Amino acid sequence: MLRSLVGSEMCIRDSPSLSQGSHGRDDDAGTSHNCLSRFAWCYGGLRVTLVLCYVRAWIALPDLRKLLGLFVFGFSCGIGFWVAASVLPTQVRMVAVALGILFDYGTPWTLLPMMPAIHPMHMPERFACFTLLAFAACLFSLVKNMTQDVDTVRSYSLSHVMVVGVSALLITFPAMILYSHDNGPATVSASTEHWMSSRLKTYSWLYLHLPLTMATMAFGDALAKIGIDTLDFQQGQESEHRWLLCVSVASFFVALGLLHLVSRKMGRARRVLGRRHRCLVRMACGAVVATLGFTDLRARGVMALIVGVGFLQLVLDVMVMRHSDDDNDPELTPKEGNAPGNPPDDC
């Protein structure tokens, strides 16, 4: 799938007809049109690969052909709207984009009662790897910004380069560790009364990674916009770049809080900060960081406060010890062979 996406990206980049857009304009509107067309073709290529994987599964798994056929139909409709968005006029193309998103992300939720249980370890590991790649992309954006002008980089002192690198690490590292403290998706309960609720939480956990990853990439882009030579926002665009940095980091904290809220509950022997409490902490810290975007603070001050908020949450996660509020969860009933009071083996 990754090879197909990269290949489609290279083809679109090298194709003169697609790179010039359907109208061949050189103004800002034409540039925006070309960017959206290119994205639509790349994203559509990725979704085609996904549909082909579902077709392969439809052939190999006769018992699940009804579910897989509905997935193929829904995702194929989404691909059609994305292709239409790449060629339609600007006035109506956003309607096609909205319908494409609706089919892409509405299809799984519509089929939720028919969805199978996810693998308790494989899927969380995959999503964790994707999220860690997004964190790495944050640092890559900053490094790329530093190395664009080699002569300018050579004029920096080693201490200046170290300050820039450490500043980015201090923002990214706490966010990465906070994400790693998540309990993972809830397992589907065998109890009929909790079956739909646990399945809803499980797939909510998976799809919340979309805004989480988007927020991560956004504050990586915001870090790249900070002037390397002055460690400040670019002159004349201070408000826009400050707002982008603060709101993207705040959005990450909010998405992470929602992720905690639908994550798996931990055993009664675990003395941790409860999921609901961690969600409230993330929401409160996100609100604090968002307010920084409407101040007149310089980049160094904003980054210092964001770093402080991140490490404060780490301290609360590690040092605040309290009993979990999740002792009555039916999916945490001790299994045979577990000592009374101990968490089940899969916690």
Tab-separated table of C-alpha atoms in Angstrom:
chain	number	residue	atom	x	y	z
A	1	MET	CA	0.000	0.000	0.000
A	2	LEU	CA	2.804	2.404	0.896
A	3	ARG	CA	4.601	1.594	-2.378
A	4	SER	CA	1.435	2.314	-4.345
A	5	LEU	CA	0.963	5.665	-2.624
A	6	VAL	CA	4.572	6.694	-3.247
A	7	GLY	CA	4.322	5.541	-6.843
A	8	SER	CA	1.139	7.508	-7.480
A	9	GLU	CA	2.734	10.554	-5.863
A	10	MET	CA	5.765	10.310	-8.149
A	11	CYS	CA	3.594	9.877	-11.248
A	12	ILE	CA	1.504	12.915	-10.368
A	13	ARG	CA	4.582	14.986	-9.596
A	14	ASP	CA	6.153	14.115	-12.960
A	15	SER	CA	2.971	14.444	-15.025
A	16	PRO	CA	2.858	17.857	-16.727
A	17	SER	CA	-0.873	17.754	-17.278
A	18	LEU	CA	-1.668	17.041	-13.650
A	19	SER	CA	0.957	19.308	-12.194
A	20	GLN	CA	-0.380	22.208	-14.244
A	21	GLY	CA	-3.974	21.598	-13.171
A	22	SER	CA	-7.127	21.403	-15.213
A	23	HIS	CA	-7.285	25.136	-15.889
A	24	GLY	CA	-3.592	26.038	-16.194
A	25	ARG	CA	-3.880	29.128	-13.999
A	26	ASP	CA	-0.884	30.767	-12.393
A	27	ASP	CA	-2.699	32.890	-9.832
A	28	ASP	CA	-3.389	31.926	-6.214
A	29	ALA	CA	-6.728	30.345	-7.041
A	30	GLY	CA	-5.094	28.195	-9.698
A	31	THR	CA	-2.342	27.167	-7.283
A	32	SER	CA	-4.903	26.139	-4.691
A	33	HIS	CA	-6.814	24.232	-7.381
A	34	ASN	CA	-3.655	22.377	-8.412
A	35	CYS	CA	-2.749	21.451	-4.837
A	36	LEU	CA	-6.182	20.028	-4.138
A	37	SER	CA	-6.184	18.144	-7.454
A	38	ARG	CA	-2.827	16.609	-6.657
A	39	PHE	CA	-3.946	15.607	-3.176
A	40	ALA	CA	-7.169	14.112	-4.539
A	41	TRP	CA	-5.267	11.955	-7.040
A	42	CYS	CA	-2.759	10.770	-4.422
A	43	TYR	CA	-5.430	10.025	-1.840
A	44	GLY	CA	-7.586	8.343	-4.459
A	45	GLY	CA	-4.645	6.119	-5.425
A	46	LEU	CA	-4.262	5.063	-1.815
A	47	ARG	CA	-7.958	4.259	-1.508
A	48	VAL	CA	-7.873	2.221	-4.735
A	49	THR	CA	-5.152	0.065	-3.198
A	50	LEU	CA	-7.284	-0.361	-0.094
A	51	VAL	CA	-10.297	-1.412	-2.184
A	52	LEU	CA	-8.153	-3.967	-4.002
A	53	CYS	CA	-7.147	-5.419	-0.631
A	54	TYR	CA	-10.823	-5.714	0.305
A	55	VAL	CA	-11.569	-7.404	-3.034
A	56	ARG	CA	-8.809	-9.905	-2.320
A	57	ALA	CA	-10.298	-10.552	1.126
A	58	TRP	CA	-13.763	-10.918	-0.451
A	59	ILE	CA	-12.412	-13.702	-2.673
A	60	ALA	CA	-10.547	-15.449	0.154
A	61	LEU	CA	-13.222	-15.227	2.891
A	62	PRO	CA	-16.611	-16.471	1.668
A	63	ASP	CA	-18.195	-16.178	5.122
A	64	LEU	CA	-17.548	-12.408	5.233
A	65	ARG	CA	-18.448	-11.527	1.652
A	66	LYS	CA	-21.515	-9.498	2.613
A	67	LEU	CA	-19.524	-7.219	4.942
A	68	LEU	CA	-16.552	-6.972	2.597
A	69	GLY	CA	-18.796	-6.266	-0.390
A	70	LEU	CA	-20.392	-3.352	1.449
A	71	PHE	CA	-16.931	-1.999	2.253
A	72	VAL	CA	-15.905	-2.236	-1.400
A	73	PHE	CA	-19.077	-0.431	-2.470
A	74	GLY	CA	-18.781	2.372	0.097
A	75	PHE	CA	-15.064	2.985	-0.462
A	76	SER	CA	-15.487	2.843	-4.248
A	77	CYS	CA	-18.137	5.573	-4.039
A	78	GLY	CA	-15.671	7.640	-2.018
A	79	ILE	CA	-12.990	7.159	-4.676
A	80	GLY	CA	-15.421	8.322	-7.340
A	81	PHE	CA	-16.082	11.561	-5.470
A	82	TRP	CA	-12.357	12.171	-4.913
A	83	VAL	CA	-11.664	11.724	-8.633
A	84	ALA	CA	-14.534	14.086	-9.384
A	85	ALA	CA	-13.069	16.619	-6.930
A	86	SER	CA	-9.828	16.656	-8.920
A	87	VAL	CA	-11.533	17.736	-12.164
A	88	LEU	CA	-14.631	19.669	-11.128
A	89	PRO	CA	-14.700	23.475	-11.073
A	90	THR	CA	-13.725	25.189	-7.852
A	91	GLN	CA	-17.294	26.234	-7.056
A	92	VAL	CA	-18.572	22.657	-6.645
A	93	ARG	CA	-15.464	20.627	-5.895
A	94	MET	CA	-15.756	21.052	-2.114
A	95	VAL	CA	-19.109	19.277	-2.276
A	96	ALA	CA	-17.369	16.306	-3.894
A	97	VAL	CA	-14.634	16.418	-1.235
A	98	ALA	CA	-17.253	16.405	1.545
A	99	LEU	CA	-19.064	13.440	-0.028
A	100	GLY	CA	-15.763	11.587	-0.457
A	101	ILE	CA	-14.938	12.046	3.237
A	102	LEU	CA	-18.476	11.014	4.146
A	103	PHE	CA	-18.175	7.694	2.292
A	104	ASP	CA	-14.598	7.047	3.456
A	105	TYR	CA	-15.301	7.481	7.153
A	106	GLY	CA	-19.039	6.919	7.269
A	107	THR	CA	-18.890	3.428	5.763
A	108	PRO	CA	-17.166	1.770	8.765
A	109	TRP	CA	-19.511	3.465	11.244
A	110	THR	CA	-22.566	2.422	9.250
A	111	LEU	CA	-21.354	-1.187	9.284
A	112	LEU	CA	-20.343	-1.098	12.947
A	113	PRO	CA	-22.840	-3.821	14.073
A	114	MET	CA	-21.301	-6.195	11.507
A	115	MET	CA	-17.659	-5.335	12.235
A	116	PRO	CA	-15.436	-8.100	13.650
A	117	ALA	CA	-13.393	-7.646	16.799
A	118	ILE	CA	-9.939	-6.187	16.194
A	119	HIS	CA	-6.754	-7.971	17.201
A	120	PRO	CA	-5.914	-6.868	20.772
A	121	MET	CA	-2.202	-6.325	20.028
A	122	HIS	CA	-1.708	-6.052	16.259
A	123	MET	CA	-3.907	-3.016	15.578
A	124	PRO	CA	-2.672	-0.892	18.535
A	125	GLU	CA	0.920	-1.590	17.498
A	126	ARG	CA	0.225	-0.514	13.918
A	127	PHE	CA	-1.472	2.708	14.952
A	128	ALA	CA	1.281	3.440	17.468
A	129	CYS	CA	3.869	3.071	14.683
A	130	PHE	CA	1.944	5.483	12.439
A	131	THR	CA	1.730	8.018	15.276
A	132	LEU	CA	5.445	7.737	16.050
A	133	LEU	CA	6.173	8.391	12.377
A	134	ALA	CA	4.123	11.586	12.670
A	135	PHE	CA	6.249	12.670	15.638
A	136	ALA	CA	9.388	11.951	13.628
A	137	ALA	CA	7.970	14.074	10.797
A	138	CYS	CA	7.706	17.002	13.236
A	139	LEU	CA	11.436	16.907	13.841
A	140	PHE	CA	12.111	16.317	10.154
A	141	SER	CA	10.208	19.512	9.284
A	142	LEU	CA	12.453	21.512	11.582
A	143	VAL	CA	15.643	19.886	10.272
A	144	LYS	CA	14.538	20.501	6.698
A	145	ASN	CA	13.917	24.154	7.513
A	146	MET	CA	17.398	24.443	9.013
A	147	THR	CA	19.182	22.866	6.065
A	148	GLN	CA	17.448	24.706	3.225
A	149	ASP	CA	20.181	27.363	3.120
A	150	VAL	CA	23.529	25.654	3.685
A	151	ASP	CA	25.508	28.909	3.832
A	152	THR	CA	23.204	30.295	6.502
A	153	VAL	CA	23.418	27.091	8.530
A	154	ARG	CA	27.216	27.258	8.467
A	155	SER	CA	27.032	30.726	9.968
A	156	TYR	CA	25.216	29.416	13.055
A	157	SER	CA	27.154	28.582	16.163
A	158	LEU	CA	26.940	25.077	17.565
A	159	SER	CA	25.133	26.370	20.646
A	160	HIS	CA	22.458	28.013	18.491
A	161	VAL	CA	21.840	24.812	16.548
A	162	MET	CA	21.652	22.870	19.824
A	163	VAL	CA	19.091	25.308	21.232
A	164	VAL	CA	16.909	24.917	18.150
A	165	GLY	CA	17.095	21.131	18.241
A	166	VAL	CA	16.498	20.849	21.982
A	167	SER	CA	13.520	23.217	21.750
A	168	ALA	CA	11.830	20.984	19.184
A	169	LEU	CA	12.652	17.858	21.182
A	170	LEU	CA	11.248	19.331	24.397
A	171	ILE	CA	7.928	19.994	22.661
A	172	THR	CA	7.729	16.685	20.802
A	173	PHE	CA	9.084	14.319	23.463
A	174	PRO	CA	6.430	14.945	26.177
A	175	ALA	CA	3.648	14.585	23.604
A	176	MET	CA	5.092	11.263	22.452
A	177	ILE	CA	5.420	9.940	26.017
A	178	LEU	CA	1.891	11.068	26.908
A	179	TYR	CA	0.570	9.154	23.911
A	180	SER	CA	2.492	6.052	24.983
A	181	HIS	CA	0.694	6.181	28.372
A	182	ASP	CA	-2.608	5.371	26.696
A	183	ASN	CA	-4.103	2.007	27.649
A	184	GLY	CA	-4.972	0.948	24.104
A	185	PRO	CA	-8.372	0.108	22.620
A	186	ALA	CA	-11.080	-1.605	24.637
A	187	THR	CA	-11.566	-5.301	23.992
A	188	VAL	CA	-15.008	-6.333	22.779
A	189	SER	CA	-17.032	-7.569	25.724
A	190	ALA	CA	-18.623	-10.998	25.592
A	191	SER	CA	-21.644	-9.657	27.470
A	192	THR	CA	-24.564	-8.807	25.181
A	193	GLU	CA	-25.417	-5.600	27.040
A	194	HIS	CA	-21.860	-4.264	26.707
A	195	TRP	CA	-21.122	-5.623	23.223
A	196	MET	CA	-22.150	-2.574	21.180
A	197	SER	CA	-20.725	-0.109	23.687
A	198	SER	CA	-17.301	-1.776	23.754
A	199	ARG	CA	-17.249	-2.062	19.949
A	200	LEU	CA	-18.118	1.629	19.599
A	201	LYS	CA	-15.273	2.540	21.957
A	202	THR	CA	-12.850	0.280	20.098
A	203	TYR	CA	-13.485	1.802	16.681
A	204	SER	CA	-13.674	5.306	18.151
A	205	TRP	CA	-10.172	4.714	19.507
A	206	LEU	CA	-8.970	3.750	16.041
A	207	TYR	CA	-10.552	6.674	14.181
A	208	LEU	CA	-9.510	9.266	16.781
A	209	HIS	CA	-5.993	8.729	15.462
A	210	LEU	CA	-6.983	10.738	12.387
A	211	PRO	CA	-7.348	14.127	14.179
A	212	LEU	CA	-4.500	13.152	16.518
A	213	THR	CA	-2.093	12.600	13.632
A	214	MET	CA	-3.315	15.704	11.795
A	215	ALA	CA	-2.668	17.816	14.894
A	216	THR	CA	0.792	16.267	15.260
A	217	MET	CA	1.698	17.117	11.668
A	218	ALA	CA	0.266	20.610	12.103
A	219	PHE	CA	2.451	21.538	15.055
A	220	GLY	CA	5.430	20.050	13.198
A	221	ASP	CA	4.630	22.461	10.377
A	222	ALA	CA	4.292	25.278	12.913
A	223	LEU	CA	7.744	24.502	14.332
A	224	ALA	CA	9.181	24.643	10.808
A	225	LYS	CA	7.789	28.174	10.383
A	226	ILE	CA	9.783	29.512	13.324
A	227	GLY	CA	12.817	31.442	12.132
A	228	ILE	CA	15.965	29.445	12.815
A	229	ASP	CA	18.213	32.481	12.986
A	230	THR	CA	16.101	34.406	15.519
A	231	LEU	CA	14.130	31.582	17.159
A	232	ASP	CA	11.048	33.736	16.648
A	233	PHE	CA	7.977	33.852	14.440
A	234	GLN	CA	8.521	35.177	10.923
A	235	GLN	CA	8.204	38.932	10.779
A	236	GLY	CA	4.787	40.134	9.698
A	237	GLN	CA	3.148	36.757	10.369
A	238	GLU	CA	3.596	36.505	14.113
A	239	SER	CA	-0.109	36.169	14.923
A	240	GLU	CA	-0.803	33.515	12.274
A	241	HIS	CA	2.178	31.349	13.198
A	242	ARG	CA	1.563	31.717	16.947
A	243	TRP	CA	-2.049	30.718	16.436
A	244	LEU	CA	-1.040	27.692	14.303
A	245	LEU	CA	1.446	26.435	16.893
A	246	CYS	CA	-0.831	26.876	19.900
A	247	VAL	CA	-4.042	25.591	18.352
A	248	SER	CA	-2.320	22.547	16.819
A	249	VAL	CA	-0.745	21.565	20.149
A	250	ALA	CA	-4.049	22.222	21.937
A	251	SER	CA	-5.870	20.064	19.381
A	252	PHE	CA	-3.380	17.277	20.026
A	253	PHE	CA	-4.060	17.395	23.774
A	254	VAL	CA	-7.835	17.405	23.228
A	255	ALA	CA	-7.678	14.465	20.798
A	256	LEU	CA	-5.415	12.592	23.209
A	257	GLY	CA	-7.882	13.220	26.040
A	258	LEU	CA	-10.716	11.771	23.977
A	259	LEU	CA	-8.466	8.828	23.128
A	260	HIS	CA	-7.962	8.174	26.863
A	261	LEU	CA	-11.710	8.358	27.440
A	262	VAL	CA	-12.479	5.484	25.050
A	263	SER	CA	-9.376	3.425	25.804
A	264	ARG	CA	-9.240	0.138	27.649
A	265	LYS	CA	-9.785	0.108	31.384
A	266	MET	CA	-6.962	-1.063	33.604
A	267	GLY	CA	-7.049	-3.623	36.390
A	268	ARG	CA	-7.885	-2.806	39.976
A	269	ALA	CA	-4.355	-3.602	41.089
A	270	ARG	CA	-2.953	-0.845	38.877
A	271	ARG	CA	-2.530	2.400	40.770
A	272	VAL	CA	-2.690	4.939	37.972
A	273	LEU	CA	-4.294	8.234	37.162
A	274	GLY	CA	-7.775	7.207	35.982
A	275	ARG	CA	-8.841	7.542	32.365
A	276	ARG	CA	-11.450	10.193	33.122
A	277	HIS	CA	-9.000	12.191	35.196
A	278	ARG	CA	-6.362	12.020	32.476
A	279	CYS	CA	-8.953	13.139	29.927
A	280	LEU	CA	-9.825	16.163	32.077
A	281	VAL	CA	-6.137	17.013	32.512
A	282	ARG	CA	-5.545	16.846	28.743
A	283	MET	CA	-8.600	19.000	28.032
A	284	ALA	CA	-7.593	21.613	30.605
A	285	CYS	CA	-4.017	21.767	29.314
A	286	GLY	CA	-5.306	22.024	25.741
A	287	ALA	CA	-7.474	24.993	26.742
A	288	VAL	CA	-4.494	26.687	28.416
A	289	VAL	CA	-2.272	26.210	25.357
A	290	ALA	CA	-5.039	27.437	23.021
A	291	THR	CA	-5.283	30.723	24.933
A	292	LEU	CA	-1.576	31.354	24.259
A	293	GLY	CA	-2.427	31.760	20.584
A	294	PHE	CA	-4.335	34.964	21.354
A	295	THR	CA	-1.514	36.604	23.305
A	296	ASP	CA	1.438	38.704	22.127
A	297	LEU	CA	4.107	36.316	23.406
A	298	ARG	CA	7.177	35.726	21.290
A	299	ALA	CA	8.055	32.284	19.991
A	300	ARG	CA	10.478	31.476	22.808
A	301	GLY	CA	7.897	32.286	25.454
A	302	VAL	CA	5.187	30.256	23.719
A	303	MET	CA	7.491	27.250	23.299
A	304	ALA	CA	8.636	27.466	26.927
A	305	LEU	CA	5.047	27.456	28.199
A	306	ILE	CA	4.097	24.564	25.898
A	307	VAL	CA	7.083	22.592	27.184
A	308	GLY	CA	6.043	23.373	30.760
A	309	VAL	CA	2.477	22.196	30.141
A	310	GLY	CA	3.754	18.983	28.552
A	311	PHE	CA	6.108	18.109	31.390
A	312	LEU	CA	3.459	19.004	33.970
A	313	GLN	CA	1.229	16.325	32.476
A	314	LEU	CA	4.102	13.846	32.591
A	315	VAL	CA	4.592	14.584	36.282
A	316	LEU	CA	0.883	14.097	36.947
A	317	ASP	CA	0.869	10.810	35.037
A	318	VAL	CA	3.919	9.449	36.831
A	319	MET	CA	3.729	10.929	40.326
A	320	VAL	CA	0.008	11.183	41.073
A	321	MET	CA	-0.923	7.743	42.348
A	322	ARG	CA	-4.560	6.917	42.820
A	323	HIS	CA	-6.800	3.887	42.510
A	324	SER	CA	-8.356	3.362	39.122
A	325	ASP	CA	-12.066	4.116	38.949
A	326	ASP	CA	-12.608	1.145	36.649
A	327	ASP	CA	-13.061	-1.723	39.102
A	328	ASN	CA	-16.569	-2.657	37.935
A	329	ASP	CA	-15.767	-3.254	34.309
A	330	PRO	CA	-17.192	-6.637	33.224
A	331	GLU	CA	-14.295	-7.240	30.846
A	332	LEU	CA	-11.879	-7.141	33.804
A	333	THR	CA	-13.338	-10.109	35.645
A	334	PRO	CA	-10.341	-12.166	36.884
A	335	LYS	CA	-9.671	-15.151	34.683
A	336	GLU	CA	-9.208	-18.656	35.967
A	337	GLY	CA	-5.709	-18.970	37.385
A	338	ASN	CA	-5.396	-15.300	38.336
A	339	ALA	CA	-5.047	-14.550	41.999
A	340	PRO	CA	-7.946	-12.587	43.547
A	341	GLY	CA	-7.440	-8.880	43.184
A	342	ASN	CA	-4.856	-9.193	40.411
A	343	PRO	CA	-5.523	-7.707	36.979
A	344	PRO	CA	-6.348	-10.083	34.141
A	345	ASP	CA	-3.526	-11.331	32.003
A	346	ASP	CA	-4.334	-9.075	29.032
A	347	CYS	CA	-4.092	-5.781	30.930
